[in-house]
mmCIF file with all atom_site columns, C-alpha atoms in Angstrom:
data_model
loop_
_atom_site.group_PDB
_atom_site.id
_atom_site.type_symbol
_atom_site.label_atom_id
_atom_site.label_alt_id
_atom_site.label_comp_id
_atom_site.label_asym_id
_atom_site.label_entity_id
_atom_site.label_seq_id
_atom_site.pdbx_PDB_ins_code
_atom_site.Cartn_x
_atom_site.Cartn_y
_atom_site.Cartn_z
_atom_site.occupancy
_atom_site.B_iso_or_equiv
_atom_site.pdbx_formal_charge
_atom_site.auth_seq_id
_atom_site.auth_comp_id
_atom_site.auth_asym_id
_atom_site.auth_atom_id
_atom_site.pdbx_PDB_model_num
ATOM 1   C CA . MET A 1 1   ? 21.623  -140.408 -121.449 1.00 0.00 ? 5   MET A CA 1
ATOM 2   C CA . LYS A 1 2   ? 20.115  -140.771 -125.266 1.00 0.00 ? 6   LYS A CA 1
ATOM 3   C CA . GLY A 1 3   ? 19.479  -144.288 -124.657 1.00 0.00 ? 7   GLY A CA 1
ATOM 4   C CA . VAL A 1 4   ? 17.228  -143.159 -121.833 1.00 0.00 ? 8   VAL A CA 1
ATOM 5   C CA . GLN A 1 5   ? 15.404  -140.804 -123.662 1.00 0.00 ? 9   GLN A CA 1
ATOM 6   C CA . LEU A 1 6   ? 14.978  -143.064 -126.590 1.00 0.00 ? 10  LEU A CA 1
ATOM 7   C CA . LEU A 1 7   ? 13.551  -145.729 -124.320 1.00 0.00 ? 11  LEU A CA 1
ATOM 8   C CA . LEU A 1 8   ? 11.554  -143.047 -122.458 1.00 0.00 ? 12  LEU A CA 1
ATOM 9   C CA . GLY A 1 9   ? 10.077  -142.247 -125.869 1.00 0.00 ? 13  GLY A CA 1
ATOM 10  C CA . PHE A 1 10  ? 9.303   -145.750 -126.752 1.00 0.00 ? 14  PHE A CA 1
ATOM 11  C CA . VAL A 1 11  ? 7.423   -146.338 -123.636 1.00 0.00 ? 15  VAL A CA 1
ATOM 12  C CA . LEU A 1 12  ? 5.104   -143.169 -124.946 1.00 0.00 ? 16  LEU A CA 1
ATOM 13  C CA . LEU A 1 13  ? 4.551   -144.773 -128.043 1.00 0.00 ? 17  LEU A CA 1
ATOM 14  C CA . ILE A 1 14  ? 3.236   -147.870 -126.054 1.00 0.00 ? 18  ILE A CA 1
ATOM 15  C CA . LEU A 1 15  ? 0.979   -145.831 -123.601 1.00 0.00 ? 19  LEU A CA 1
ATOM 16  C CA . ALA A 1 16  ? -0.166  -143.695 -126.860 1.00 0.00 ? 20  ALA A CA 1
ATOM 17  C CA . SER A 1 17  ? -1.418  -147.064 -128.708 1.00 0.00 ? 21  SER A CA 1
ATOM 18  C CA . SER A 1 18  ? -3.749  -147.487 -125.953 1.00 0.00 ? 22  SER A CA 1
ATOM 19  C CA . LEU A 1 19  ? -5.472  -144.157 -126.658 1.00 0.00 ? 23  LEU A CA 1
ATOM 20  C CA . ALA A 1 20  ? -5.674  -145.081 -130.382 1.00 0.00 ? 24  ALA A CA 1
ATOM 21  C CA . SER A 1 21  ? -9.343  -146.252 -130.006 1.00 0.00 ? 25  SER A CA 1
ATOM 22  C CA . ALA A 1 22  ? -10.332 -142.983 -128.654 1.00 0.00 ? 26  ALA A CA 1
ATOM 23  C CA . TYR A 1 23  ? -11.196 -141.377 -131.742 1.00 0.00 ? 27  TYR A CA 1
ATOM 24  C CA . ASP A 1 24  ? -9.876  -142.833 -135.060 1.00 0.00 ? 28  ASP A CA 1
ATOM 25  C CA . PRO A 1 25  ? -12.121 -145.796 -136.347 1.00 0.00 ? 29  PRO A CA 1
ATOM 26  C CA . SER A 1 26  ? -10.479 -149.384 -135.861 1.00 0.00 ? 30  SER A CA 1
ATOM 27  C CA . PRO A 1 27  ? -8.900  -150.505 -139.312 1.00 0.00 ? 31  PRO A CA 1
ATOM 28  C CA . LEU A 1 28  ? -10.717 -153.592 -140.874 1.00 0.00 ? 32  LEU A CA 1
ATOM 29  C CA . GLN A 1 29  ? -7.308  -154.773 -142.412 1.00 0.00 ? 33  GLN A CA 1
ATOM 30  C CA . ASP A 1 30  ? -3.854  -155.458 -141.161 1.00 0.00 ? 34  ASP A CA 1
ATOM 31  C CA . ILE A 1 31  ? -1.985  -152.368 -142.710 1.00 0.00 ? 35  ILE A CA 1
ATOM 32  C CA . CYS A 1 32  ? -2.782  -149.819 -145.093 1.00 0.00 ? 36  CYS A CA 1
ATOM 33  C CA . VAL A 1 33  ? 0.335   -148.116 -145.809 1.00 0.00 ? 37  VAL A CA 1
ATOM 34  C CA . ALA A 1 34  ? -0.281  -144.512 -147.419 1.00 0.00 ? 38  ALA A CA 1
ATOM 35  C CA . ILE A 1 35  ? 0.131   -143.945 -150.610 1.00 0.00 ? 39  ILE A CA 1
ATOM 36  C CA . ASP A 1 36  ? -0.064  -140.615 -153.099 1.00 0.00 ? 40  ASP A CA 1
ATOM 37  C CA . GLU A 1 37  ? -0.580  -142.690 -156.339 1.00 0.00 ? 41  GLU A CA 1
ATOM 38  C CA . PRO A 1 38  ? -4.057  -144.197 -156.444 1.00 0.00 ? 42  PRO A CA 1
ATOM 39  C CA . LYS A 1 39  ? -3.825  -146.308 -159.341 1.00 0.00 ? 43  LYS A CA 1
ATOM 40  C CA . ASN A 1 40  ? -4.998  -149.725 -157.847 1.00 0.00 ? 44  ASN A CA 1
ATOM 41  C CA . ALA A 1 41  ? -5.413  -148.087 -154.457 1.00 0.00 ? 45  ALA A CA 1
ATOM 42  C CA . VAL A 1 42  ? -8.099  -147.991 -151.809 1.00 0.00 ? 46  VAL A CA 1
ATOM 43  C CA . PHE A 1 43  ? -9.080  -144.581 -150.219 1.00 0.00 ? 47  PHE A CA 1
ATOM 44  C CA . VAL A 1 44  ? -8.912  -144.993 -146.514 1.00 0.00 ? 48  VAL A CA 1
ATOM 45  C CA . ASN A 1 45  ? -8.941  -142.599 -143.707 1.00 0.00 ? 49  ASN A CA 1
ATOM 46  C CA . GLY A 1 46  ? -7.815  -139.818 -145.648 1.00 0.00 ? 50  GLY A CA 1
ATOM 47  C CA . LYS A 1 47  ? -4.749  -141.811 -147.743 1.00 0.00 ? 51  LYS A CA 1
ATOM 48  C CA . PHE A 1 48  ? -4.828  -144.211 -150.698 1.00 0.00 ? 52  PHE A CA 1
ATOM 49  C CA . CYS A 1 49  ? -3.648  -147.666 -149.622 1.00 0.00 ? 53  CYS A CA 1
ATOM 50  C CA . LYS A 1 50  ? -1.098  -149.394 -151.072 1.00 0.00 ? 54  LYS A CA 1
ATOM 51  C CA . ASP A 1 51  ? -1.365  -153.073 -151.773 1.00 0.00 ? 55  ASP A CA 1
ATOM 52  C CA . PRO A 1 52  ? -0.379  -154.791 -148.312 1.00 0.00 ? 56  PRO A CA 1
ATOM 53  C CA . LYS A 1 53  ? 1.582   -157.325 -150.470 1.00 0.00 ? 57  LYS A CA 1
ATOM 54  C CA . LEU A 1 54  ? 3.890   -154.466 -151.702 1.00 0.00 ? 58  LEU A CA 1
ATOM 55  C CA . ALA A 1 55  ? 4.573   -153.137 -147.959 1.00 0.00 ? 59  ALA A CA 1
ATOM 56  C CA . LYS A 1 56  ? 8.136   -152.443 -146.830 1.00 0.00 ? 60  LYS A CA 1
ATOM 57  C CA . PRO A 1 57  ? 9.890   -151.624 -143.606 1.00 0.00 ? 61  PRO A CA 1
ATOM 58  C CA . GLU A 1 58  ? 10.472  -148.230 -144.532 1.00 0.00 ? 62  GLU A CA 1
ATOM 59  C CA . ASP A 1 59  ? 6.544   -147.806 -144.648 1.00 0.00 ? 63  ASP A CA 1
ATOM 60  C CA . PHE A 1 60  ? 6.743   -148.138 -141.258 1.00 0.00 ? 64  PHE A CA 1
ATOM 61  C CA . PHE A 1 61  ? 10.206  -146.682 -140.043 1.00 0.00 ? 65  PHE A CA 1
ATOM 62  C CA . PHE A 1 62  ? 11.218  -142.908 -138.816 1.00 0.00 ? 66  PHE A CA 1
ATOM 63  C CA . SER A 1 63  ? 14.585  -141.949 -138.098 1.00 0.00 ? 67  SER A CA 1
ATOM 64  C CA . GLY A 1 64  ? 15.343  -138.349 -136.441 1.00 0.00 ? 68  GLY A CA 1
ATOM 65  C CA . LEU A 1 65  ? 13.486  -138.204 -133.031 1.00 0.00 ? 69  LEU A CA 1
ATOM 66  C CA . ASP A 1 66  ? 17.245  -137.850 -131.119 1.00 0.00 ? 70  ASP A CA 1
ATOM 67  C CA . GLN A 1 67  ? 17.963  -134.652 -132.995 1.00 0.00 ? 71  GLN A CA 1
ATOM 68  C CA . PRO A 1 68  ? 17.078  -131.356 -131.026 1.00 0.00 ? 72  PRO A CA 1
ATOM 69  C CA . GLY A 1 69  ? 14.631  -128.896 -133.187 1.00 0.00 ? 73  GLY A CA 1
ATOM 70  C CA . ASP A 1 70  ? 15.285  -125.494 -133.636 1.00 0.00 ? 74  ASP A CA 1
ATOM 71  C CA . THR A 1 71  ? 14.120  -123.126 -130.958 1.00 0.00 ? 75  THR A CA 1
ATOM 72  C CA . ALA A 1 72  ? 15.399  -120.171 -132.742 1.00 0.00 ? 76  ALA A CA 1
ATOM 73  C CA . ASN A 1 73  ? 11.915  -118.146 -133.303 1.00 0.00 ? 77  ASN A CA 1
ATOM 74  C CA . ARG A 1 74  ? 9.733   -115.616 -131.361 1.00 0.00 ? 78  ARG A CA 1
ATOM 75  C CA . LEU A 1 75  ? 8.159   -118.471 -129.198 1.00 0.00 ? 79  LEU A CA 1
ATOM 76  C CA . GLY A 1 76  ? 11.388  -120.699 -128.466 1.00 0.00 ? 80  GLY A CA 1
ATOM 77  C CA . PHE A 1 77  ? 10.105  -123.896 -129.368 1.00 0.00 ? 81  PHE A CA 1
ATOM 78  C CA . LYS A 1 78  ? 10.187  -126.725 -132.052 1.00 0.00 ? 82  LYS A CA 1
ATOM 79  C CA . VAL A 1 79  ? 7.381   -129.428 -132.635 1.00 0.00 ? 83  VAL A CA 1
ATOM 80  C CA . THR A 1 80  ? 8.996   -132.410 -134.819 1.00 0.00 ? 84  THR A CA 1
ATOM 81  C CA . THR A 1 81  ? 6.071   -134.469 -136.135 1.00 0.00 ? 85  THR A CA 1
ATOM 82  C CA . VAL A 1 82  ? 5.820   -137.848 -136.697 1.00 0.00 ? 86  VAL A CA 1
ATOM 83  C CA . ASN A 1 83  ? 2.632   -138.808 -137.924 1.00 0.00 ? 87  ASN A CA 1
ATOM 84  C CA . VAL A 1 84  ? 1.081   -140.432 -141.158 1.00 0.00 ? 88  VAL A CA 1
ATOM 85  C CA . GLU A 1 85  ? 2.777   -138.093 -143.461 1.00 0.00 ? 89  GLU A CA 1
ATOM 86  C CA . GLN A 1 86  ? 6.014   -139.296 -141.797 1.00 0.00 ? 90  GLN A CA 1
ATOM 87  C CA . ILE A 1 87  ? 5.138   -142.773 -141.498 1.00 0.00 ? 91  ILE A CA 1
ATOM 88  C CA . PRO A 1 88  ? 2.584   -143.949 -144.284 1.00 0.00 ? 92  PRO A CA 1
ATOM 89  C CA . GLY A 1 89  ? 2.294   -146.757 -142.299 1.00 0.00 ? 93  GLY A CA 1
ATOM 90  C CA . LEU A 1 90  ? 0.339   -145.532 -139.859 1.00 0.00 ? 94  LEU A CA 1
ATOM 91  C CA . ASN A 1 91  ? -2.305  -144.834 -142.230 1.00 0.00 ? 95  ASN A CA 1
ATOM 92  C CA . THR A 1 92  ? -5.632  -146.518 -140.078 1.00 0.00 ? 96  THR A CA 1
ATOM 93  C CA . LEU A 1 93  ? -3.879  -146.968 -136.909 1.00 0.00 ? 97  LEU A CA 1
ATOM 94  C CA . GLY A 1 94  ? -4.674  -144.014 -134.972 1.00 0.00 ? 98  GLY A CA 1
ATOM 95  C CA . VAL A 1 95  ? -1.686  -142.976 -133.278 1.00 0.00 ? 99  VAL A CA 1
ATOM 96  C CA . SER A 1 96  ? 1.003   -140.508 -134.070 1.00 0.00 ? 100 SER A CA 1
ATOM 97  C CA . ALA A 1 97  ? 4.016   -138.599 -131.814 1.00 0.00 ? 101 ALA A CA 1
ATOM 98  C CA . VAL A 1 98  ? 5.842   -135.819 -131.668 1.00 0.00 ? 102 VAL A CA 1
ATOM 99  C CA . ARG A 1 99  ? 8.785   -134.380 -129.993 1.00 0.00 ? 103 ARG A CA 1
ATOM 100 C CA . ILE A 1 100 ? 8.839   -130.966 -128.482 1.00 0.00 ? 104 ILE A CA 1
ATOM 101 C CA . ASP A 1 101 ? 12.218  -128.758 -127.866 1.00 0.00 ? 105 ASP A CA 1
ATOM 102 C CA . PHE A 1 102 ? 11.611  -125.679 -125.595 1.00 0.00 ? 106 PHE A CA 1
ATOM 103 C CA . ALA A 1 103 ? 14.640  -122.835 -125.380 1.00 0.00 ? 107 ALA A CA 1
ATOM 104 C CA . PRO A 1 104 ? 14.821  -121.577 -121.937 1.00 0.00 ? 108 PRO A CA 1
ATOM 105 C CA . TYR A 1 105 ? 11.164  -119.828 -121.521 1.00 0.00 ? 109 TYR A CA 1
ATOM 106 C CA . GLY A 1 106 ? 10.039  -121.290 -124.514 1.00 0.00 ? 110 GLY A CA 1
ATOM 107 C CA . GLN A 1 107 ? 6.302   -121.966 -124.913 1.00 0.00 ? 111 GLN A CA 1
ATOM 108 C CA . ASN A 1 108 ? 3.871   -124.097 -127.070 1.00 0.00 ? 112 ASN A CA 1
ATOM 109 C CA . PRO A 1 109 ? 0.764   -121.665 -127.361 1.00 0.00 ? 113 PRO A CA 1
ATOM 110 C CA . PRO A 1 110 ? -2.406  -122.369 -126.467 1.00 0.00 ? 114 PRO A CA 1
ATOM 111 C CA . HIS A 1 111 ? -4.012  -124.483 -129.047 1.00 0.00 ? 115 HIS A CA 1
ATOM 112 C CA . ILE A 1 112 ? -6.084  -127.628 -129.769 1.00 0.00 ? 116 ILE A CA 1
ATOM 113 C CA . HIS A 1 113 ? -5.740  -131.197 -131.590 1.00 0.00 ? 117 HIS A CA 1
ATOM 114 C CA . PRO A 1 114 ? -9.053  -131.347 -132.758 1.00 0.00 ? 118 PRO A CA 1
ATOM 115 C CA . ARG A 1 115 ? -8.777  -135.373 -133.624 1.00 0.00 ? 119 ARG A CA 1
ATOM 116 C CA . ALA A 1 116 ? -6.624  -136.399 -130.464 1.00 0.00 ? 120 ALA A CA 1
ATOM 117 C CA . THR A 1 117 ? -6.222  -136.629 -126.755 1.00 0.00 ? 121 THR A CA 1
ATOM 118 C CA . GLU A 1 118 ? -2.205  -136.354 -126.155 1.00 0.00 ? 122 GLU A CA 1
ATOM 119 C CA . ILE A 1 119 ? -0.017  -137.794 -123.372 1.00 0.00 ? 123 ILE A CA 1
ATOM 120 C CA . LEU A 1 120 ? 3.086   -136.067 -123.126 1.00 0.00 ? 124 LEU A CA 1
ATOM 121 C CA . VAL A 1 121 ? 6.390   -136.943 -120.933 1.00 0.00 ? 125 VAL A CA 1
ATOM 122 C CA . VAL A 1 122 ? 8.887   -134.800 -119.866 1.00 0.00 ? 126 VAL A CA 1
ATOM 123 C CA . LEU A 1 123 ? 12.417  -135.947 -120.856 1.00 0.00 ? 127 LEU A CA 1
ATOM 124 C CA . GLU A 1 124 ? 14.470  -132.885 -119.686 1.00 0.00 ? 128 GLU A CA 1
ATOM 125 C CA . GLY A 1 125 ? 13.631  -130.075 -117.660 1.00 0.00 ? 129 GLY A CA 1
ATOM 126 C CA . THR A 1 126 ? 10.468  -128.408 -116.088 1.00 0.00 ? 130 THR A CA 1
ATOM 127 C CA . LEU A 1 127 ? 7.455   -127.591 -118.222 1.00 0.00 ? 131 LEU A CA 1
ATOM 128 C CA . TYR A 1 128 ? 4.150   -125.284 -116.810 1.00 0.00 ? 132 TYR A CA 1
ATOM 129 C CA . VAL A 1 129 ? 1.469   -127.475 -118.866 1.00 0.00 ? 133 VAL A CA 1
ATOM 130 C CA . GLY A 1 130 ? -2.215  -127.384 -118.833 1.00 0.00 ? 134 GLY A CA 1
ATOM 131 C CA . PHE A 1 131 ? -5.478  -127.395 -120.513 1.00 0.00 ? 135 PHE A CA 1
ATOM 132 C CA . VAL A 1 132 ? -8.768  -125.543 -120.079 1.00 0.00 ? 136 VAL A CA 1
ATOM 133 C CA . THR A 1 133 ? -12.166 -127.230 -119.657 1.00 0.00 ? 137 THR A CA 1
ATOM 134 C CA . SER A 1 134 ? -15.378 -126.030 -121.718 1.00 0.00 ? 138 SER A CA 1
ATOM 135 C CA . ASN A 1 135 ? -17.638 -123.579 -120.965 1.00 0.00 ? 139 ASN A CA 1
ATOM 136 C CA . GLN A 1 136 ? -20.121 -126.526 -119.247 1.00 0.00 ? 140 GLN A CA 1
ATOM 137 C CA . LEU A 1 137 ? -17.610 -126.708 -116.627 1.00 0.00 ? 141 LEU A CA 1
ATOM 138 C CA . ASN A 1 138 ? -16.691 -123.064 -116.317 1.00 0.00 ? 142 ASN A CA 1
ATOM 139 C CA . ASN A 1 139 ? -13.695 -123.289 -118.250 1.00 0.00 ? 143 ASN A CA 1
ATOM 140 C CA . THR A 1 140 ? -11.746 -124.433 -115.392 1.00 0.00 ? 144 THR A CA 1
ATOM 141 C CA . LEU A 1 141 ? -7.871  -124.288 -115.765 1.00 0.00 ? 145 LEU A CA 1
ATOM 142 C CA . ILE A 1 142 ? -6.352  -127.635 -114.876 1.00 0.00 ? 146 ILE A CA 1
ATOM 143 C CA . ALA A 1 143 ? -2.491  -127.391 -114.658 1.00 0.00 ? 147 ALA A CA 1
ATOM 144 C CA . LYS A 1 144 ? 1.027   -128.669 -113.313 1.00 0.00 ? 148 LYS A CA 1
ATOM 145 C CA . VAL A 1 145 ? 4.375   -128.196 -113.194 1.00 0.00 ? 149 VAL A CA 1
ATOM 146 C CA . LEU A 1 146 ? 5.963   -131.049 -114.512 1.00 0.00 ? 150 LEU A CA 1
ATOM 147 C CA . ASN A 1 147 ? 9.546   -132.577 -114.036 1.00 0.00 ? 151 ASN A CA 1
ATOM 148 C CA . LYS A 1 148 ? 11.912  -134.859 -115.808 1.00 0.00 ? 152 LYS A CA 1
ATOM 149 C CA . GLY A 1 149 ? 9.780   -138.286 -115.834 1.00 0.00 ? 153 GLY A CA 1
ATOM 150 C CA . ASP A 1 150 ? 6.387   -136.508 -115.549 1.00 0.00 ? 154 ASP A CA 1
ATOM 151 C CA . VAL A 1 151 ? 3.468   -137.359 -117.501 1.00 0.00 ? 155 VAL A CA 1
ATOM 152 C CA . PHE A 1 152 ? 0.429   -135.647 -118.088 1.00 0.00 ? 156 PHE A CA 1
ATOM 153 C CA . VAL A 1 153 ? -2.750  -135.788 -120.593 1.00 0.00 ? 157 VAL A CA 1
ATOM 154 C CA . PHE A 1 154 ? -4.432  -133.453 -122.536 1.00 0.00 ? 158 PHE A CA 1
ATOM 155 C CA . PRO A 1 155 ? -8.185  -134.482 -123.535 1.00 0.00 ? 159 PRO A CA 1
ATOM 156 C CA . ILE A 1 156 ? -9.061  -134.240 -127.146 1.00 0.00 ? 160 ILE A CA 1
ATOM 157 C CA . GLY A 1 157 ? -10.328 -130.866 -128.308 1.00 0.00 ? 161 GLY A CA 1
ATOM 158 C CA . MET A 1 158 ? -9.128  -128.991 -125.121 1.00 0.00 ? 162 MET A CA 1
ATOM 159 C CA . ILE A 1 159 ? -7.385  -125.745 -125.256 1.00 0.00 ? 163 ILE A CA 1
ATOM 160 C CA . HIS A 1 160 ? -3.558  -126.552 -123.864 1.00 0.00 ? 164 HIS A CA 1
ATOM 161 C CA . PHE A 1 161 ? -0.413  -125.569 -123.564 1.00 0.00 ? 165 PHE A CA 1
ATOM 162 C CA . GLN A 1 162 ? 3.322   -125.948 -122.441 1.00 0.00 ? 166 GLN A CA 1
ATOM 163 C CA . PHE A 1 163 ? 5.743   -123.524 -121.298 1.00 0.00 ? 167 PHE A CA 1
ATOM 164 C CA . ASN A 1 164 ? 9.309   -123.816 -120.009 1.00 0.00 ? 168 ASN A CA 1
ATOM 165 C CA . ILE A 1 165 ? 9.575   -122.550 -116.966 1.00 0.00 ? 169 ILE A CA 1
ATOM 166 C CA . GLY A 1 166 ? 13.342  -123.362 -116.198 1.00 0.00 ? 170 GLY A CA 1
ATOM 167 C CA . LYS A 1 167 ? 16.533  -121.745 -117.209 1.00 0.00 ? 171 LYS A CA 1
ATOM 168 C CA . THR A 1 168 ? 17.850  -124.510 -119.350 1.00 0.00 ? 172 THR A CA 1
ATOM 169 C CA . ASN A 1 169 ? 16.301  -126.452 -122.413 1.00 0.00 ? 173 ASN A CA 1
ATOM 170 C CA . ALA A 1 170 ? 13.592  -128.807 -122.071 1.00 0.00 ? 174 ALA A CA 1
ATOM 171 C CA . VAL A 1 171 ? 12.503  -131.582 -124.197 1.00 0.00 ? 175 VAL A CA 1
ATOM 172 C CA . ALA A 1 172 ? 9.376   -133.849 -124.412 1.00 0.00 ? 176 ALA A CA 1
ATOM 173 C CA . PHE A 1 173 ? 7.978   -136.288 -126.258 1.00 0.00 ? 177 PHE A CA 1
ATOM 174 C CA . ALA A 1 174 ? 3.717   -136.638 -126.927 1.00 0.00 ? 178 ALA A CA 1
ATOM 175 C CA . GLY A 1 175 ? 1.865   -139.669 -127.969 1.00 0.00 ? 179 GLY A CA 1
ATOM 176 C CA . LEU A 1 176 ? -1.453  -138.470 -129.775 1.00 0.00 ? 180 LEU A CA 1
ATOM 177 C CA . GLY A 1 177 ? -4.625  -140.648 -130.419 1.00 0.00 ? 181 GLY A CA 1
ATOM 178 C CA . SER A 1 178 ? -4.769  -140.274 -134.253 1.00 0.00 ? 182 SER A CA 1
ATOM 179 C CA . GLN A 1 179 ? -2.757  -141.000 -137.119 1.00 0.00 ? 183 GLN A CA 1
ATOM 180 C CA . ASN A 1 180 ? -3.261  -136.953 -137.897 1.00 0.00 ? 184 ASN A CA 1
ATOM 181 C CA . PRO A 1 181 ? -4.576  -135.251 -135.047 1.00 0.00 ? 185 PRO A CA 1
ATOM 182 C CA . GLY A 1 182 ? -4.319  -131.636 -136.593 1.00 0.00 ? 186 GLY A CA 1
ATOM 183 C CA . VAL A 1 183 ? -3.371  -128.736 -134.628 1.00 0.00 ? 187 VAL A CA 1
ATOM 184 C CA . ILE A 1 184 ? -5.322  -125.095 -134.193 1.00 0.00 ? 188 ILE A CA 1
ATOM 185 C CA . THR A 1 185 ? -3.221  -122.579 -132.561 1.00 0.00 ? 189 THR A CA 1
ATOM 186 C CA . ILE A 1 186 ? -5.828  -120.177 -130.877 1.00 0.00 ? 190 ILE A CA 1
ATOM 187 C CA . ALA A 1 187 ? -4.171  -116.763 -131.713 1.00 0.00 ? 191 ALA A CA 1
ATOM 188 C CA . ASN A 1 188 ? -2.974  -117.215 -135.184 1.00 0.00 ? 192 ASN A CA 1
ATOM 189 C CA . THR A 1 189 ? -6.406  -119.136 -136.165 1.00 0.00 ? 193 THR A CA 1
ATOM 190 C CA . VAL A 1 190 ? -7.985  -115.999 -134.582 1.00 0.00 ? 194 VAL A CA 1
ATOM 191 C CA . PHE A 1 191 ? -5.897  -112.864 -135.460 1.00 0.00 ? 195 PHE A CA 1
ATOM 192 C CA . GLY A 1 192 ? -4.175  -114.396 -138.579 1.00 0.00 ? 196 GLY A CA 1
ATOM 193 C CA . ALA A 1 193 ? -7.130  -115.694 -140.706 1.00 0.00 ? 197 ALA A CA 1
ATOM 194 C CA . ASP A 1 194 ? -6.723  -114.784 -144.150 1.00 0.00 ? 198 ASP A CA 1
ATOM 195 C CA . PRO A 1 195 ? -9.073  -113.082 -144.948 1.00 0.00 ? 199 PRO A CA 1
ATOM 196 C CA . PRO A 1 196 ? -8.908  -111.250 -141.594 1.00 0.00 ? 200 PRO A CA 1
ATOM 197 C CA . ILE A 1 197 ? -11.919 -111.494 -139.444 1.00 0.00 ? 201 ILE A CA 1
ATOM 198 C CA . ASN A 1 198 ? -13.869 -108.326 -139.099 1.00 0.00 ? 202 ASN A CA 1
ATOM 199 C CA . PRO A 1 199 ? -11.753 -106.483 -136.246 1.00 0.00 ? 203 PRO A CA 1
ATOM 200 C CA . ASP A 1 200 ? -15.286 -104.345 -134.831 1.00 0.00 ? 204 ASP A CA 1
ATOM 201 C CA . PHE A 1 201 ? -16.765 -107.918 -134.422 1.00 0.00 ? 205 PHE A CA 1
ATOM 202 C CA . LEU A 1 202 ? -13.212 -109.447 -132.522 1.00 0.00 ? 206 LEU A CA 1
ATOM 203 C CA . GLY A 1 203 ? -13.174 -106.352 -130.400 1.00 0.00 ? 207 GLY A CA 1
ATOM 204 C CA . LYS A 1 204 ? -16.514 -106.964 -129.090 1.00 0.00 ? 208 LYS A CA 1
ATOM 205 C CA . ALA A 1 205 ? -15.929 -110.565 -128.614 1.00 0.00 ? 209 ALA A CA 1
ATOM 206 C CA . PHE A 1 206 ? -12.542 -109.683 -126.833 1.00 0.00 ? 210 PHE A CA 1
ATOM 207 C CA . GLN A 1 207 ? -13.547 -106.950 -125.247 1.00 0.00 ? 211 GLN A CA 1
ATOM 208 C CA . LEU A 1 208 ? -10.888 -105.076 -126.938 1.00 0.00 ? 212 LEU A CA 1
ATOM 209 C CA . ASP A 1 209 ? -10.388 -101.925 -128.887 1.00 0.00 ? 213 ASP A CA 1
ATOM 210 C CA . PRO A 1 210 ? -10.480 -102.345 -133.019 1.00 0.00 ? 214 PRO A CA 1
ATOM 211 C CA . GLN A 1 211 ? -7.257  -100.856 -133.463 1.00 0.00 ? 215 GLN A CA 1
ATOM 212 C CA . VAL A 1 212 ? -5.609  -103.130 -131.082 1.00 0.00 ? 216 VAL A CA 1
ATOM 213 C CA . VAL A 1 213 ? -7.154  -105.891 -132.942 1.00 0.00 ? 217 VAL A CA 1
ATOM 214 C CA . LYS A 1 214 ? -5.961  -104.601 -136.050 1.00 0.00 ? 218 LYS A CA 1
ATOM 215 C CA . ASP A 1 215 ? -2.490  -104.273 -134.559 1.00 0.00 ? 219 ASP A CA 1
ATOM 216 C CA . LEU A 1 216 ? -2.576  -107.919 -133.398 1.00 0.00 ? 220 LEU A CA 1
ATOM 217 C CA . GLN A 1 217 ? -3.885  -109.031 -136.957 1.00 0.00 ? 221 GLN A CA 1
ATOM 218 C CA . ASN A 1 218 ? -0.896  -107.218 -138.480 1.00 0.00 ? 222 ASN A CA 1
ATOM 219 C CA . LYS A 1 219 ? 1.602   -109.126 -136.113 1.00 0.00 ? 223 LYS A CA 1
ATOM 220 C CA . PHE A 1 220 ? 0.040   -112.487 -136.769 1.00 0.00 ? 224 PHE A CA 1
ATOM 221 C CA . MET A 1 221 ? -0.711  -112.124 -140.471 1.00 0.00 ? 225 MET A CA 1
ATOM 222 C CA . ASN A 1 222 ? 2.973   -111.316 -140.860 1.00 0.00 ? 226 ASN A CA 1
ATOM 223 C CA . GLY A 1 223 ? 4.440   -113.968 -139.024 1.00 0.00 ? 227 GLY A CA 1
ATOM 224 C CA . ASP A 1 224 ? 6.096   -111.535 -136.499 1.00 0.00 ? 228 ASP A CA 1
#
């Protein structure tokens, strides 16, 4: 079973590579392994590049996506990220991946990736997933229930989510069209900002009593 899961994950990464040109610029050299030491290095795509002649297999390798993530938290999910921080050789290549584990009824709450389209495949379980279009398209919800082997795409910059609607654990792999797609979790960003956004302003924006906003801010700023 693990072999099948890893094979599906590998296929997903191949699919994701086709999305790489969607946003990150194309590299102008064969490889650009990220390096923290800037001496004798070139700054490209947010990272310094080591001398290509010094590249080694470990620069392009990561081990561990076969291991379940710890979902013992208030939302019941865990994202294991594999981007340029974990694989330095991804620098300038415009692709990354994640493993997402869900406890029963766990959720990856509404969020966006500001720099990447995401393609997700369900390996185990049943997920309810979706994204919401922009104001120009009347904030339309595009959502679907996914089962094992199903694939769904979340366009770049769109608010999206995943929710395990099953009574068992669920697992998904996703490929993203950026070496560093970034993530902005909507509730955390709005109600957990530091320093906090004025609660009267948020109250009017969300049509909430300012005291309710303050309560939400206390929850998110304290990590509850």
